[in-house]
Coordinates of C-alpha atoms (C1' of nucleotides) in Angstrom, one line a residue:
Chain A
X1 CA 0.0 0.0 0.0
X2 CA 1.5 3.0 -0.9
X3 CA 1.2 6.6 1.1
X4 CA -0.8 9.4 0.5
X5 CA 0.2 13.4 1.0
X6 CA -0.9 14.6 3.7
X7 CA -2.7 17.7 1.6
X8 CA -4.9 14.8 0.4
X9 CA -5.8 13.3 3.8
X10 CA -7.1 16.5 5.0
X11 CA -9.3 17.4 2.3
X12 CA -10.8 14.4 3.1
X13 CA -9.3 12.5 0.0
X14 CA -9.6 9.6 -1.0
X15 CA -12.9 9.6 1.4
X16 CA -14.1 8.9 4.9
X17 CA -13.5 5.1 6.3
X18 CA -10.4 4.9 3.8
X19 CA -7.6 3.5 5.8
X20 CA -4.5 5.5 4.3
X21 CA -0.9 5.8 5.0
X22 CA 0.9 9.4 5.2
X23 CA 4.7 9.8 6.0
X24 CA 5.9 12.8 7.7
X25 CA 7.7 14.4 10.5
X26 CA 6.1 14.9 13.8
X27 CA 5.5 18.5 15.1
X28 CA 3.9 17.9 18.5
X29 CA 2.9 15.0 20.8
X30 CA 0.1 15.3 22.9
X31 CA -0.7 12.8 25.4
X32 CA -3.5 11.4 27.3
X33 CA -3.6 9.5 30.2
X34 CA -7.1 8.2 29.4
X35 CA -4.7 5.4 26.8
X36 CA -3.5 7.4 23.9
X37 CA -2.2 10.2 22.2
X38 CA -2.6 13.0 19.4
X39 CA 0.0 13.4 17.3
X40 CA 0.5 16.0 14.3
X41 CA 2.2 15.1 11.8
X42 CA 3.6 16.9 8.5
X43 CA 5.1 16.2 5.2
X44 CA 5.1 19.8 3.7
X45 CA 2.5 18.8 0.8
X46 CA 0.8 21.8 2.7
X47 CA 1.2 24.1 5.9
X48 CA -1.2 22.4 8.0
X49 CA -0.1 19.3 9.6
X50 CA -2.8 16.2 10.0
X51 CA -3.9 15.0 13.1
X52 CA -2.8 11.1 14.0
X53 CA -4.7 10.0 17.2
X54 CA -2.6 6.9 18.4
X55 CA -4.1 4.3 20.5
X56 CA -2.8 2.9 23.8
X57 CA -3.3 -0.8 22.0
X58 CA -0.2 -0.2 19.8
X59 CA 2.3 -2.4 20.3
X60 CA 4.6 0.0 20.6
X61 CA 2.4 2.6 22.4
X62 CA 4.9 2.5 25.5
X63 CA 8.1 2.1 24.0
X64 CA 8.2 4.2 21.1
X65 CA 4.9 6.5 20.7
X66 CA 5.3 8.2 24.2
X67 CA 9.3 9.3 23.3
X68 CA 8.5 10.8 19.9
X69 CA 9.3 14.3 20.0
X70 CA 9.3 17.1 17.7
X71 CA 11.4 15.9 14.4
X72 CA 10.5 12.8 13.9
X73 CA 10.1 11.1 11.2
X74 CA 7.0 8.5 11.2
X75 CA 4.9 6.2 9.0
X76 CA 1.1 6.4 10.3
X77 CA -1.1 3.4 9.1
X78 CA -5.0 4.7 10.0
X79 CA -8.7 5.1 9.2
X80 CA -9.1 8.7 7.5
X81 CA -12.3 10.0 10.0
X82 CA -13.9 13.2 10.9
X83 CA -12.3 14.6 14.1
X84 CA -14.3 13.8 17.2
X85 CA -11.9 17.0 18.1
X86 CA -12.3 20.9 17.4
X87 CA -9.2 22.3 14.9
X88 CA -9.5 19.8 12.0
X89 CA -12.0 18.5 10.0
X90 CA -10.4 15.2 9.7
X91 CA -7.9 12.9 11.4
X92 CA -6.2 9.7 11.5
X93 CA -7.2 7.0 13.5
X94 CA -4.1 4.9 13.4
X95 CA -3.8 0.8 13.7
X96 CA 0.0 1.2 13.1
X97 CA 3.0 4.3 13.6
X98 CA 6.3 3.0 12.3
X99 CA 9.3 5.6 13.7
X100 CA 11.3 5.9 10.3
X101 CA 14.1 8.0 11.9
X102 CA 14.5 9.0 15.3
X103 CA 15.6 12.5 16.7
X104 CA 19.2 11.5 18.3
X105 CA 18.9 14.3 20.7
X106 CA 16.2 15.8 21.5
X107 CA 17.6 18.3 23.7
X108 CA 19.2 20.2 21.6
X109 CA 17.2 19.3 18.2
X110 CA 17.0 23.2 17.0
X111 CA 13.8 23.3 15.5
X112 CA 11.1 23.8 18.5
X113 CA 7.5 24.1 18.3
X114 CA 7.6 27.6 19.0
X115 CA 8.7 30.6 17.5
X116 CA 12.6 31.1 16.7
X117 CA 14.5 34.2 15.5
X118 CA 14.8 34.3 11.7
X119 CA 18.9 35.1 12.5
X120 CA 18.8 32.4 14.6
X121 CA 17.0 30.2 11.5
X122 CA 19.2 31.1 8.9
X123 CA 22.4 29.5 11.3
X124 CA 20.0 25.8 10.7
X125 CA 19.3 26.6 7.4
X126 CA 19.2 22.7 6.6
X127 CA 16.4 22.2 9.3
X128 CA 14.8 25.9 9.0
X129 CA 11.9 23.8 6.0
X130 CA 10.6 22.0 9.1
X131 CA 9.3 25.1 10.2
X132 CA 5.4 26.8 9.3
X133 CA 7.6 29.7 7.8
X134 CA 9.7 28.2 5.7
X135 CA 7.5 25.5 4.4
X136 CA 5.1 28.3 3.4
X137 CA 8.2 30.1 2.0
X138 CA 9.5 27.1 -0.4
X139 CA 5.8 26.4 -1.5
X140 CA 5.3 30.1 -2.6
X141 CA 8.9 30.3 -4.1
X142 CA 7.9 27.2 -6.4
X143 CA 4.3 28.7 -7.2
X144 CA 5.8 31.6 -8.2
X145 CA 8.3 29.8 -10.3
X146 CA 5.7 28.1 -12.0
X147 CA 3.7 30.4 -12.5
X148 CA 6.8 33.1 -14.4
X149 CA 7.3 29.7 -16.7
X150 CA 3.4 29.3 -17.0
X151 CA 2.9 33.6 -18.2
X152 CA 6.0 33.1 -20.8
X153 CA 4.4 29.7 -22.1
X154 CA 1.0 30.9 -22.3
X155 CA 2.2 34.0 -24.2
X156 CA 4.6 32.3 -26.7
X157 CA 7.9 33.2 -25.2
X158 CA 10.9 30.3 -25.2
X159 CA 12.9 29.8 -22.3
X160 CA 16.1 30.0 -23.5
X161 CA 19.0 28.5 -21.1
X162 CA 21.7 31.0 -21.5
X163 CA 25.4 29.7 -19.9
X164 CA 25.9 30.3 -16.6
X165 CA 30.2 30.2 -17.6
X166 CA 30.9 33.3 -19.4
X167 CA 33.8 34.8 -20.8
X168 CA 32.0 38.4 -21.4
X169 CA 32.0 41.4 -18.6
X170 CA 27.6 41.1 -19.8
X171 CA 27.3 44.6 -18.4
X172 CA 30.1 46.0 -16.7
X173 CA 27.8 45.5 -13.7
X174 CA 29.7 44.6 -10.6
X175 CA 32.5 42.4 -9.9
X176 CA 32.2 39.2 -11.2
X177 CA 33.7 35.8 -9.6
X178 CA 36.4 34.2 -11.7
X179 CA 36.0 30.7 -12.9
X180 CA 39.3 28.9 -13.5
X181 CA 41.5 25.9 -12.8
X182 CA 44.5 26.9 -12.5
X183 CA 46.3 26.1 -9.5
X184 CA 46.3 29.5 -7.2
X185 CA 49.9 28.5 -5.4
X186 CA 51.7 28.1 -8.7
X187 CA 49.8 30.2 -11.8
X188 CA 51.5 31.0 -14.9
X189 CA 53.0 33.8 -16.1
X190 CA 53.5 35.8 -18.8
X191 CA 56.9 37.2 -20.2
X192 CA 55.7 40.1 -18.6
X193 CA 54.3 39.1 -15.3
X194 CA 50.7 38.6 -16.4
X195 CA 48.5 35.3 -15.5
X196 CA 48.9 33.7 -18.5
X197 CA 44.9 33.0 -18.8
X198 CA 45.8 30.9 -22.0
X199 CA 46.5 28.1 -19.9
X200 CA 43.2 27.7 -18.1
X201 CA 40.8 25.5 -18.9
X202 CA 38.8 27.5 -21.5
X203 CA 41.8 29.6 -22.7
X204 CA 40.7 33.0 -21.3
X205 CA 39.4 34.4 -18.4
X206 CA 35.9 33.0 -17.4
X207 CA 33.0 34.4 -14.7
X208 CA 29.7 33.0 -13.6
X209 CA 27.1 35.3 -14.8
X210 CA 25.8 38.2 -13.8
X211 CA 23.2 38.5 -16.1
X212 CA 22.1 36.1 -19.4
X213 CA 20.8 39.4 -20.9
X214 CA 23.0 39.8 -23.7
X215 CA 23.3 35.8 -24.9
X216 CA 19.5 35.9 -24.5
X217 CA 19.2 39.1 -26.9
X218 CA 20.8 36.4 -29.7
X219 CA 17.8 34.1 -29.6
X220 CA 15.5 36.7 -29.6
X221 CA 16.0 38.1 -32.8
X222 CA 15.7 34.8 -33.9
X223 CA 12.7 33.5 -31.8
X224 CA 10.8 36.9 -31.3
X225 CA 10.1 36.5 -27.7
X226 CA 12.2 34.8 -25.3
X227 CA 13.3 34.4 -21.6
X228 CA 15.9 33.1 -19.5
X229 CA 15.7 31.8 -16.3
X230 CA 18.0 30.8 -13.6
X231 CA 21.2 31.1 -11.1
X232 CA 23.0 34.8 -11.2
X233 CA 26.0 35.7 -9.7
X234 CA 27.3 39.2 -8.1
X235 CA 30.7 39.5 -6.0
X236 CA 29.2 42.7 -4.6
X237 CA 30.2 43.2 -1.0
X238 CA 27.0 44.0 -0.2
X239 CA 25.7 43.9 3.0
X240 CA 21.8 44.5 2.8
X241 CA 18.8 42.7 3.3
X242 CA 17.8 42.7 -0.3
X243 CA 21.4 41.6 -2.4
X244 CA 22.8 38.1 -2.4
X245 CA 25.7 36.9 -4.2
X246 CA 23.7 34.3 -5.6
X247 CA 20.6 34.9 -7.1
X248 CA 17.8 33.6 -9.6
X249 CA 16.9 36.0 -12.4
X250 CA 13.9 36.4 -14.6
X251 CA 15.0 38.4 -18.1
X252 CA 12.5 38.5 -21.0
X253 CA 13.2 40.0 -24.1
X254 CA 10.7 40.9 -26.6
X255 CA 12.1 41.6 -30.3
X256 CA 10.1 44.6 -32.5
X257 CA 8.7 46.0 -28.7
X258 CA 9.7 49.2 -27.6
X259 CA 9.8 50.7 -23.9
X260 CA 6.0 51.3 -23.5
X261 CA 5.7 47.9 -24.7
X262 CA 7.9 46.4 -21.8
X263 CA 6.2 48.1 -19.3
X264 CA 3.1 46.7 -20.2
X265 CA 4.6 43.2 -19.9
X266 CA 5.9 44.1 -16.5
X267 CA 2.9 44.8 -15.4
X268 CA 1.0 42.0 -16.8
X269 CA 3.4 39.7 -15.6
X270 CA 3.8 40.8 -12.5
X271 CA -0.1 40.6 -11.9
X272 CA -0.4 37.5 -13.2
X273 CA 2.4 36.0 -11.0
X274 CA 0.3 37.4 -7.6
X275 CA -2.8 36.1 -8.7
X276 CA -1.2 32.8 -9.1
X277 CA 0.1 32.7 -6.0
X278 CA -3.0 33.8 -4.0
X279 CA -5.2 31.3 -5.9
X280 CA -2.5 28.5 -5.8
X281 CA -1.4 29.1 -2.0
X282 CA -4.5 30.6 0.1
X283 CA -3.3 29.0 3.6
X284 CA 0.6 30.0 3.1
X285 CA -0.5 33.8 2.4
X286 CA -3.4 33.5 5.3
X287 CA -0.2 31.8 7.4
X288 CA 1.9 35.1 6.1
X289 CA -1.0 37.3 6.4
X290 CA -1.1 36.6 10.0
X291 CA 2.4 35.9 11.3
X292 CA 5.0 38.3 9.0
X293 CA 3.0 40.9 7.2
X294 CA -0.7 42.5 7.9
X295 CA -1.3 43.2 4.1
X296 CA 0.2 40.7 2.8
X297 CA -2.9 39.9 0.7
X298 CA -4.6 43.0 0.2
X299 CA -1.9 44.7 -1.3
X300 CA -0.8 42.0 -3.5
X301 CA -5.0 42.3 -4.2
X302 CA -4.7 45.7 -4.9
X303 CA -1.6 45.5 -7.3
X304 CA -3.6 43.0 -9.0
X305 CA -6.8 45.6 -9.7
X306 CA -4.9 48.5 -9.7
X307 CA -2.9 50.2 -13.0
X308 CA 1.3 50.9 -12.3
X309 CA 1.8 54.4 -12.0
X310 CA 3.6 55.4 -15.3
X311 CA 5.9 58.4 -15.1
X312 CA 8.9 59.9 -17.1
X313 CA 12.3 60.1 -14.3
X314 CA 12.2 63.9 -15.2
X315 CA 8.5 64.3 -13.6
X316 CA 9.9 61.5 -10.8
X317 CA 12.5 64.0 -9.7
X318 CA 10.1 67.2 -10.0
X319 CA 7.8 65.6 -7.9
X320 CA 10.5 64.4 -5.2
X321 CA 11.7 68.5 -5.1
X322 CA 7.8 69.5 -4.9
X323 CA 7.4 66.7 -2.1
X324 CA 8.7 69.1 0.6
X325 CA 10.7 66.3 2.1
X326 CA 13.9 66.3 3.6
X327 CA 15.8 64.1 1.8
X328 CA 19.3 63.0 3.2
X329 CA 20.3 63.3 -0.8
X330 CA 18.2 66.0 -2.3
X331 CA 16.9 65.1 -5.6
X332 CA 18.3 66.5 -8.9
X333 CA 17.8 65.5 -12.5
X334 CA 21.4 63.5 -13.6
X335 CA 21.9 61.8 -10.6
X336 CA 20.1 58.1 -9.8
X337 CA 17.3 57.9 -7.5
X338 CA 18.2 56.9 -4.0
X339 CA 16.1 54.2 -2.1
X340 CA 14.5 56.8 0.1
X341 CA 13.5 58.8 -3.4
X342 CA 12.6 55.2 -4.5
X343 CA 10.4 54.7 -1.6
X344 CA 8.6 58.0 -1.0
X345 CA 7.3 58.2 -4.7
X346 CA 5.9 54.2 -4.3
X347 CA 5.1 54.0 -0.7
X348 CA 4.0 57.7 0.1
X349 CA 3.4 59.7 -3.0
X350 CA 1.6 57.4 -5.2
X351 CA 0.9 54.0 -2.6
X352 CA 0.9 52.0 -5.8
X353 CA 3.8 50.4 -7.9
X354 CA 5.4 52.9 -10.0
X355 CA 7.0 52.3 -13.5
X356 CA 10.0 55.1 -14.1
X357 CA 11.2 55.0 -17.2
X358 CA 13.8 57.5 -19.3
X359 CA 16.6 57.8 -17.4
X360 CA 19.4 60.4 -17.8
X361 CA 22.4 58.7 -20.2
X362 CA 25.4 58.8 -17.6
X363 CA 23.8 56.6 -14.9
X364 CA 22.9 53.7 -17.3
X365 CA 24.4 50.7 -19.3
X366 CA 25.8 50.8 -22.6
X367 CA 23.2 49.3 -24.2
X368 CA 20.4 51.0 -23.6
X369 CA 18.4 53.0 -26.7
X370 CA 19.3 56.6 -27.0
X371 CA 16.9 59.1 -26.9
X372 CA 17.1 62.1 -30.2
X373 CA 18.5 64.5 -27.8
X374 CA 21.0 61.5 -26.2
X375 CA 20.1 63.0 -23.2
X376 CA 18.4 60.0 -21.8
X377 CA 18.0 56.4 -22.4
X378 CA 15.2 53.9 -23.1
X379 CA 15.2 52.5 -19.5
X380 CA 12.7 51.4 -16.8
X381 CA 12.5 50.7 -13.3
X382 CA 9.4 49.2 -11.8
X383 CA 9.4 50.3 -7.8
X384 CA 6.9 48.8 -5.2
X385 CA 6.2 49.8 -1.7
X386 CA 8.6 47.7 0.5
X387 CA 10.8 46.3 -1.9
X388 CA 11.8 49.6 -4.1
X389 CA 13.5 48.4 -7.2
X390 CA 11.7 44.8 -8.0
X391 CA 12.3 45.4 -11.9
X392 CA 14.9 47.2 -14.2
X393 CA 14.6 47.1 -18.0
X394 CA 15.5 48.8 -20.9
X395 CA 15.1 49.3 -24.9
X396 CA 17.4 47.6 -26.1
X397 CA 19.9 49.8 -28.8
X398 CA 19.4 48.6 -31.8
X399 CA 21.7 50.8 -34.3
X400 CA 24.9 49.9 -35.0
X401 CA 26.6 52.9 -35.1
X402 CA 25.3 54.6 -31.9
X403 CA 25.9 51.7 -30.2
X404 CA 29.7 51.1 -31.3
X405 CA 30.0 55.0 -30.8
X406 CA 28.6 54.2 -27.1
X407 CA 31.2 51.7 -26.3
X408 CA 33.7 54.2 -27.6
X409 CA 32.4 56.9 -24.8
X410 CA 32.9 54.0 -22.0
X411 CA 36.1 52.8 -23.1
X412 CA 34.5 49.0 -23.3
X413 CA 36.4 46.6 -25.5
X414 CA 34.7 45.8 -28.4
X415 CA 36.4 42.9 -29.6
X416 CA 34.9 41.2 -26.8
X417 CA 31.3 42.5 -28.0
X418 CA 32.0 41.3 -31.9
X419 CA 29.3 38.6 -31.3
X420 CA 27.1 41.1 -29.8
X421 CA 27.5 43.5 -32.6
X422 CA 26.7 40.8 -35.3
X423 CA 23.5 41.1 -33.9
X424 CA 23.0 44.9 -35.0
X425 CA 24.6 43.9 -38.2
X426 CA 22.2 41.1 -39.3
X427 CA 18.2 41.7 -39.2
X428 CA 18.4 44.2 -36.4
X429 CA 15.2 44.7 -34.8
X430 CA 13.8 47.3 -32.1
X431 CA 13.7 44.9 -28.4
X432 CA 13.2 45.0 -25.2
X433 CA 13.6 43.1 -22.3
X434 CA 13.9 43.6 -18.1
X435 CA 15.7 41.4 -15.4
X436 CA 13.6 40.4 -12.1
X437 CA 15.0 38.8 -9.1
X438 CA 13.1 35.9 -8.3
X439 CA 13.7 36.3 -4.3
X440 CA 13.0 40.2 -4.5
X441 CA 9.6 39.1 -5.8
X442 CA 9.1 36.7 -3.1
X443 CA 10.2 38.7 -0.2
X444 CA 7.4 41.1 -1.8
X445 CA 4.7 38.3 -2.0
X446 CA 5.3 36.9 1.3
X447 CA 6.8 40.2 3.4
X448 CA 9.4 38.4 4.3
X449 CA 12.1 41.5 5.7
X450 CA 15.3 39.7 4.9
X451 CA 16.1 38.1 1.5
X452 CA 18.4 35.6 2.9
X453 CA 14.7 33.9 4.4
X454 CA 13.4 33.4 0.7
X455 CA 16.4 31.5 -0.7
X456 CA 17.2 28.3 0.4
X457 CA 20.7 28.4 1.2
X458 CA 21.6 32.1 0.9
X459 CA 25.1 33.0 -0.6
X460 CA 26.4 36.5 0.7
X461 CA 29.9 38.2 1.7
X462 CA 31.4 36.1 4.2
X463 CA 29.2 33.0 4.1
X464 CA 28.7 30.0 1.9
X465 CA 27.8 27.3 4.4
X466 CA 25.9 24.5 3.9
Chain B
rU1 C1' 33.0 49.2 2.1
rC2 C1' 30.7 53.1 5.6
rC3 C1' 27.3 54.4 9.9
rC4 C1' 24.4 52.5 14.1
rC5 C1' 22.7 48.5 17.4
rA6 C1' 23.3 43.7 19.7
rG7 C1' 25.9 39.0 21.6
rU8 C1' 23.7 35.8 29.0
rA9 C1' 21.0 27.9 29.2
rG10 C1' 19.2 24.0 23.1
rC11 C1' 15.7 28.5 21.9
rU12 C1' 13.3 33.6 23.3
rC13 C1' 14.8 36.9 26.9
rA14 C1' 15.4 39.5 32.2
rG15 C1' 19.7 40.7 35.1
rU16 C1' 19.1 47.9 39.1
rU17 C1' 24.2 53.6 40.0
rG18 C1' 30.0 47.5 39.2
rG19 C1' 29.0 43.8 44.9
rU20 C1' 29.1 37.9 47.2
rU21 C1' 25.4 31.7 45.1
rA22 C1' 23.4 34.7 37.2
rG23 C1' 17.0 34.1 36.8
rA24 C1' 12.2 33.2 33.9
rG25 C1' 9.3 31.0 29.9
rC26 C1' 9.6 27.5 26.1
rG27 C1' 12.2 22.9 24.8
rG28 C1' 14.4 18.1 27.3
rG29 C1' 13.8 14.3 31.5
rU30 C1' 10.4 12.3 35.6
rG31 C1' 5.5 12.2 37.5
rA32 C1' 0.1 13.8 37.6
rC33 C1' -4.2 14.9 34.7
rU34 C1' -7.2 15.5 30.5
rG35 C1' -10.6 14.2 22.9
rU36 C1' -6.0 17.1 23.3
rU37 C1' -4.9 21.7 19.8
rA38 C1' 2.4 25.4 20.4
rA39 C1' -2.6 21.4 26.2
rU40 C1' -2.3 22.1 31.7
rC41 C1' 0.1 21.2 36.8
rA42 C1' 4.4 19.6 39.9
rC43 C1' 9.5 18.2 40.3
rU44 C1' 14.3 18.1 37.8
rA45 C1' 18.8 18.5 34.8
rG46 C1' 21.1 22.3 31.9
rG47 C1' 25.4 28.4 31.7
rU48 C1' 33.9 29.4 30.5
rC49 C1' 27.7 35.6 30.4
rG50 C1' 31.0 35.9 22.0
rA51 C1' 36.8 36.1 22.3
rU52 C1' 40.9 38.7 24.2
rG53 C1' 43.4 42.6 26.8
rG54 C1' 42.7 46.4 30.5
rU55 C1' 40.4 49.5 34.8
rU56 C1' 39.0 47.9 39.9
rC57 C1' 39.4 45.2 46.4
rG58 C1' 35.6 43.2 43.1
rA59 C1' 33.3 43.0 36.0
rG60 C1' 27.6 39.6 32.8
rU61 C1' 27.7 45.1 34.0
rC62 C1' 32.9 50.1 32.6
rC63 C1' 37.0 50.9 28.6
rG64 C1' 40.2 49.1 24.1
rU65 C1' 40.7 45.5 20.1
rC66 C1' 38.8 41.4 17.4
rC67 C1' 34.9 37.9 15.9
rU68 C1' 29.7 37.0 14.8
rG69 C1' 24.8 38.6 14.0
rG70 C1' 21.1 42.5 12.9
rG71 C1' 19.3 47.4 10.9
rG72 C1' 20.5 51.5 7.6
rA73 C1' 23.5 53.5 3.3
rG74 C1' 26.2 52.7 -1.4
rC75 C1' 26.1 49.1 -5.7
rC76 C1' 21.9 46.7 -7.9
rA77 C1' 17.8 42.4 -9.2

RNA sequence: UCCCCAGUAGCUCAGUUGGUUAGAGCGGGUGACUGUUAAUCACUAGGUCGAUGGUUCGAGUCCGUCCUGGGGAGCCA
């Protein structure tokens, strides 16, 4: 007989008088002197655990049942019934608990059934999944998933799986980590001094990724409308609650689109992604609503039903200098918003999520589209209240020679770019396309504060455990 | 990288202007009790007070340095 989930058993599946196997760890123990005990058990198919009452008549009532504590890992053999009990609708009667894996210590075994300090979590990250919050975390973080794969599908887009090695600087963006194999103790050297990258393993220099942006720009003017999806990597040093060094990355990019056209997908997707997850995980946002974030649902309700503010960065800054605020930086057109400009035009001017786009030439990458005046360039930031930046896109440019003449202004080397160029060369095309952060959009979604609570196992300066 | 805050039991915390033997709740163990709901009650074990140097008759408490964690800023997604 094979088990069921534990999701199953509680919606009453497959019906009443069933007898039914579920497999799972056990959060609390409750006994009664009367001859038996409640049990609750849960294998993650769904935040609520399931209700095993176990009878005094067990054969191993006395020597295994009454020393299970939190952790353990059981197999409960049972009729599925409606609870005699108020809190559940349904319950386990069990004729047989096999203990799969005991908890060698329960003394120290960290997770308790209670609540513990997210720092604290993060130092058990391998055990933190046991707990309500990060159950309801990695259930969300897969719906979410799903759902970005689901939008792109249902909208004709091709995931594209762009290389995770590279051997091009893809924006200039950040310090990059190096991948080689050369032995650090011993490297070799060129006549003058130099590391002699021609003896690595690919020949050059190599990086992870920090972005698949420009490889993905290659099958889109082939494939119209593409998207890749997966593992970035930043060496930033820094130390905030919404950076990791290792992150996952959304990046459409939509050939013959223009800017206005990108921020309608932004918004579109980002709405559809929301309404995913609030249909596809009602008791982890009630579970969120409750415990990390008062509005978790209504606001991700009212970003749903309610258009993205759409305004040019010149009107962004005039209303930031109208705003009467204080700022620690003051605003002024020609330098980058700060995160408390950021903040005050989504959380207190407009209390929506904002869509900036046209931002002043010197403060953004190379390959962004030129304005006629060049005083500006295709790009857009979508802002919302909590998060600040949760989007950053751009026009792509598509001309040849403002873009070499570009790359001329920054000093980048173009040989590098040759590839990339070949694609202004051959069938150029207007396009478009933005980066998300996966983990920025579920700290959003869930109000989780820290973003090293919505990865797994988060990567940052100083840390790479587990 | 910069600024600020914090490190006391397995966890969450208290600990007075420096004072003798560092406390509580939860968790663990033992027992009582009950269709219980993070059950309840009683008893019990458990601490090199982050590390190091200093001030002092005396430091968990004051000072220096370092380590770790958190919040904020910059960079960005």
């Amino acid at each position: 007989m094979s088990s069921i989930r534990i999701k199953d058993a509680l919606a009453g599946r497959p019906g009443i008088g069933s007898t039914v196997i579920v497999e799972g760890w056990v959060r609390t123990r409750r006994d009664s002197k009367a001859g038996f005990s409640f049990i609750n058990v849960n294998d993650g198919s769904c935040f609520d655990s399931i209700q095993v009452v176990a009878p005094g008549e067990l054969e191993n009532y006395g020597s295994e049942i009454l020393k299970l504590t939190s952790g353990c890992a059981v197999a409960c053999r049972g009729t599925l019934v409606e609870s005699a009990g108020r809190g559940q609708k349904y319950e386990i009667q069990a004729d047989s608990i096999k203990v799969v894996g005991w908890v060698q210590d329960p003394d120290t075994y960290p997770i308790q059934p209670k609540q513990h300090s997210f720092e604290f979590l993060r130092e058990v990250a391998h055990l933190r999944p046991r707990t309500n919050t990060f159950g309801a975390i990695a259930r969300v973080r897969h719906v979410a998933a799903q759902a970005i794969h689901r939008y792109f599908h249902e909208q004709g887009y091709f995931w594209i799986n762009t290389p995770i090695i590279t051997g091009s600087d893809a924006e200039g963006a950040g310090d990059m980590f190096r991948v080689s194999t050369l032995d650090l103790a011993n490297l070799p050297r060129q006549d003058n001094g130099d590391i002699d990258y021609s003896k690595d393993f690919f020949g050059k220099e190599t990086f992870l990724t920090v972005s698949g942006q420009l490889n993905v720009e290659g099958y889109c003017l082939a494939l119209s409308k593409v998207y890749t999806f997966g593992p970035t990597f930043r060496a930033e040093n820094s130390n905030t609650s919404r950076h990791l060094a290792e992150f996952w990355m959304v990046e459409p990019e939509v050939a013959f689109a223009n800017l206005d056209d990108l921020a309608d997908l932004a918004e579109n997707f980002l709405k559809y992604i929301f309404a995913a997850v609030l249909d596809e995980c009602p008791d982890d946002m009630a579970f969120f609503e409750q415990r990390i974030e008062a509005t978790a649902i209504s606001r991700l309700k009212s970003v749903i039903e309610t258009p993205f503010v759409r305004l040019d960065y010149a009107e962004a800054i005039e209303i930031l200098k109208r705003s009467g605020v204080d700022f620690e930086f003051p605003a002024q057109w020609g330098l980058d918003l700060q995160t408390e400009h950021e903040r005050y035009l989504t959380e207190k001017h407009f209390k929506a999520p904002v869509v900036v786009m046209n931002y002043p030439t010197e403060i953004k990458a190379f390959y962004m589209r030129l304005s006629d005046d060049s005083r500006t360039v295709a790009a857009l930031d979508v802002l919302a209240p909590g998060i600040g930046e949760i989007i950053g896109g751009s026009q792509r440019e598509e001309r040849l020679d403002v873009l070499e003449r570009r790359m001329d202004e920054l000093r980048l080397d173009k040989e590098g770019y040759d590839w990339y160029l070949d694609l202004r060369r051959y069938g150029t095309v207007p396009h478009a396309g933005f980066g998300l952060g996966l983990e920025r959009l579920v700290n959003y979604i869930t109000g989780m504060a820290n973003i090293r609570d919505v990865i797994p196992y988060p990567r940052v300066p100083g840390r790479a455990d587990f």
